[in-house]
Amino acid sequence: MTYRPLPLGLTVSKSNIEGLGLFTDQHISKNTVLGVIHVHDVRFENNCIRTPLGGFINHSEDPNLESFLEKDLKYIKTIREVISGEELTLKYNVYKV
């Protein structure tokens, strides 16, 4: 198995929101879990470590993603259909796991 820092169909590109952002190059259905964005671990600053998937998600007041916790892992999933070329965004507070 080959390691991929981002799921298939996702890429990092220039964002109109801030710097670089996370984008999709394919249609993603509502309620699709995209993967883990943070791992809770008290050995790290802010008690968590961010994964490559979580590193480029920009904030939005009208996001297309939401996060949810399962044990020590924070995941993201789509909260509506996302079209190819769209930036993936999340309403979040920095370092609040």
mmCIF file of C-alpha atoms in Angstrom:
data_model
loop_
_atom_site.group_PDB
_atom_site.id
_atom_site.type_symbol
_atom_site.label_atom_id
_atom_site.label_comp_id
_atom_site.label_asym_id
_atom_site.label_seq_id
_atom_site.Cartn_x
_atom_site.Cartn_y
_atom_site.Cartn_z
ATOM 1 C CA MET A 1 0.000 0.000 0.000
ATOM 2 C CA THR A 2 1.289 3.478 -0.900
ATOM 3 C CA TYR A 3 1.000 6.351 1.569
ATOM 4 C CA ARG A 4 -1.118 9.272 0.353
ATOM 5 C CA PRO A 5 -1.226 12.428 2.490
ATOM 6 C CA LEU A 6 -4.564 13.406 0.886
ATOM 7 C CA PRO A 7 -7.458 11.194 -0.205
ATOM 8 C CA LEU A 8 -7.856 10.589 -3.943
ATOM 9 C CA GLY A 9 -9.672 13.463 -5.625
ATOM 10 C CA LEU A 10 -8.403 16.136 -3.225
ATOM 11 C CA THR A 11 -5.616 18.605 -3.903
ATOM 12 C CA VAL A 12 -4.074 21.768 -2.496
ATOM 13 C CA SER A 13 -4.313 24.915 -4.623
ATOM 14 C CA LYS A 14 -4.419 28.724 -4.374
ATOM 15 C CA SER A 15 -7.451 29.871 -2.408
ATOM 16 C CA ASN A 16 -9.578 32.982 -2.778
ATOM 17 C CA ILE A 17 -10.113 32.817 1.006
ATOM 18 C CA GLU A 18 -6.531 32.693 2.318
ATOM 19 C CA GLY A 19 -3.241 31.349 0.965
ATOM 20 C CA LEU A 20 -3.639 27.749 -0.102
ATOM 21 C CA GLY A 21 -6.799 25.698 0.303
ATOM 22 C CA LEU A 22 -8.111 22.166 -0.051
ATOM 23 C CA PHE A 23 -10.028 21.501 -3.275
ATOM 24 C CA THR A 24 -11.787 18.577 -4.919
ATOM 25 C CA ASP A 25 -11.453 17.552 -8.538
ATOM 26 C CA GLN A 26 -14.545 15.369 -8.432
ATOM 27 C CA HIS A 27 -18.150 15.390 -7.201
ATOM 28 C CA ILE A 28 -18.501 14.428 -3.517
ATOM 29 C CA SER A 29 -21.854 13.358 -2.107
ATOM 30 C CA LYS A 30 -23.382 14.721 1.095
ATOM 31 C CA ASN A 31 -22.275 12.915 4.295
ATOM 32 C CA THR A 32 -19.041 11.588 2.774
ATOM 33 C CA VAL A 33 -16.338 11.107 5.410
ATOM 34 C CA LEU A 34 -13.060 12.393 3.968
ATOM 35 C CA GLY A 35 -10.708 11.395 6.778
ATOM 36 C CA VAL A 36 -8.897 12.414 9.960
ATOM 37 C CA ILE A 37 -7.820 16.050 10.400
ATOM 38 C CA HIS A 38 -6.553 15.985 14.019
ATOM 39 C CA VAL A 39 -5.274 13.399 16.469
ATOM 40 C CA HIS A 40 -5.619 14.241 20.173
ATOM 41 C CA ASP A 41 -2.290 13.646 21.921
ATOM 42 C CA VAL A 42 -1.190 15.473 25.077
ATOM 43 C CA ARG A 43 2.471 15.223 24.047
ATOM 44 C CA PHE A 44 1.931 17.956 21.432
ATOM 45 C CA GLU A 45 1.295 21.688 21.709
ATOM 46 C CA ASN A 46 -2.459 22.338 21.988
ATOM 47 C CA ASN A 47 -2.875 18.624 22.789
ATOM 48 C CA CYS A 48 -3.259 17.633 19.168
ATOM 49 C CA ILE A 49 -1.411 17.037 15.951
ATOM 50 C CA ARG A 50 -2.899 18.047 12.609
ATOM 51 C CA THR A 51 -2.784 15.640 9.678
ATOM 52 C CA PRO A 52 -1.926 16.700 6.101
ATOM 53 C CA LEU A 53 -5.667 16.586 5.317
ATOM 54 C CA GLY A 54 -6.352 19.136 8.068
ATOM 55 C CA GLY A 55 -3.495 21.416 7.124
ATOM 56 C CA PHE A 56 -5.099 23.381 4.292
ATOM 57 C CA ILE A 57 -8.786 23.634 5.169
ATOM 58 C CA ASN A 58 -9.844 27.275 5.275
ATOM 59 C CA HIS A 59 -12.536 28.713 7.536
ATOM 60 C CA SER A 60 -15.947 29.722 6.204
ATOM 61 C CA GLU A 61 -19.154 30.941 7.819
ATOM 62 C CA ASP A 62 -20.959 28.926 5.107
ATOM 63 C CA PRO A 63 -18.901 25.703 5.048
ATOM 64 C CA ASN A 64 -19.393 22.517 3.062
ATOM 65 C CA LEU A 65 -17.708 20.361 5.748
ATOM 66 C CA GLU A 66 -18.227 19.649 9.427
ATOM 67 C CA SER A 67 -15.966 17.912 11.901
ATOM 68 C CA PHE A 68 -16.826 15.183 14.376
ATOM 69 C CA LEU A 69 -14.951 13.286 17.088
ATOM 70 C CA GLU A 70 -14.518 9.545 17.488
ATOM 71 C CA LYS A 71 -12.328 8.786 20.486
ATOM 72 C CA ASP A 72 -9.024 10.652 19.937
ATOM 73 C CA LEU A 73 -9.619 11.367 16.246
ATOM 74 C CA LYS A 74 -11.326 14.355 14.635
ATOM 75 C CA TYR A 75 -12.778 13.618 11.192
ATOM 76 C CA ILE A 76 -14.364 15.756 8.485
ATOM 77 C CA LYS A 77 -17.393 14.960 6.363
ATOM 78 C CA THR A 78 -19.368 16.847 3.755
ATOM 79 C CA ILE A 79 -22.606 18.469 4.896
ATOM 80 C CA ARG A 80 -23.881 18.992 1.352
ATOM 81 C CA GLU A 81 -22.955 17.917 -2.152
ATOM 82 C CA VAL A 82 -19.640 19.392 -3.305
ATOM 83 C CA ILE A 83 -18.911 19.955 -6.986
ATOM 84 C CA SER A 84 -15.630 19.425 -8.798
ATOM 85 C CA GLY A 85 -13.290 22.410 -8.434
ATOM 86 C CA GLU A 86 -14.918 23.652 -5.220
ATOM 87 C CA GLU A 87 -12.846 24.575 -2.173
ATOM 88 C CA LEU A 88 -13.565 22.486 0.913
ATOM 89 C CA THR A 89 -14.225 24.702 3.939
ATOM 90 C CA LEU A 90 -15.002 24.281 7.607
ATOM 91 C CA LYS A 91 -16.348 26.575 10.307
ATOM 92 C CA TYR A 92 -13.760 26.224 13.048
ATOM 93 C CA ASN A 93 -11.884 27.731 15.941
ATOM 94 C CA VAL A 94 -8.113 27.437 15.743
ATOM 95 C CA TYR A 95 -6.718 24.669 18.007
ATOM 96 C CA LYS A 96 -10.026 23.752 19.581
ATOM 97 C CA VAL A 97 -10.157 19.970 19.248
#
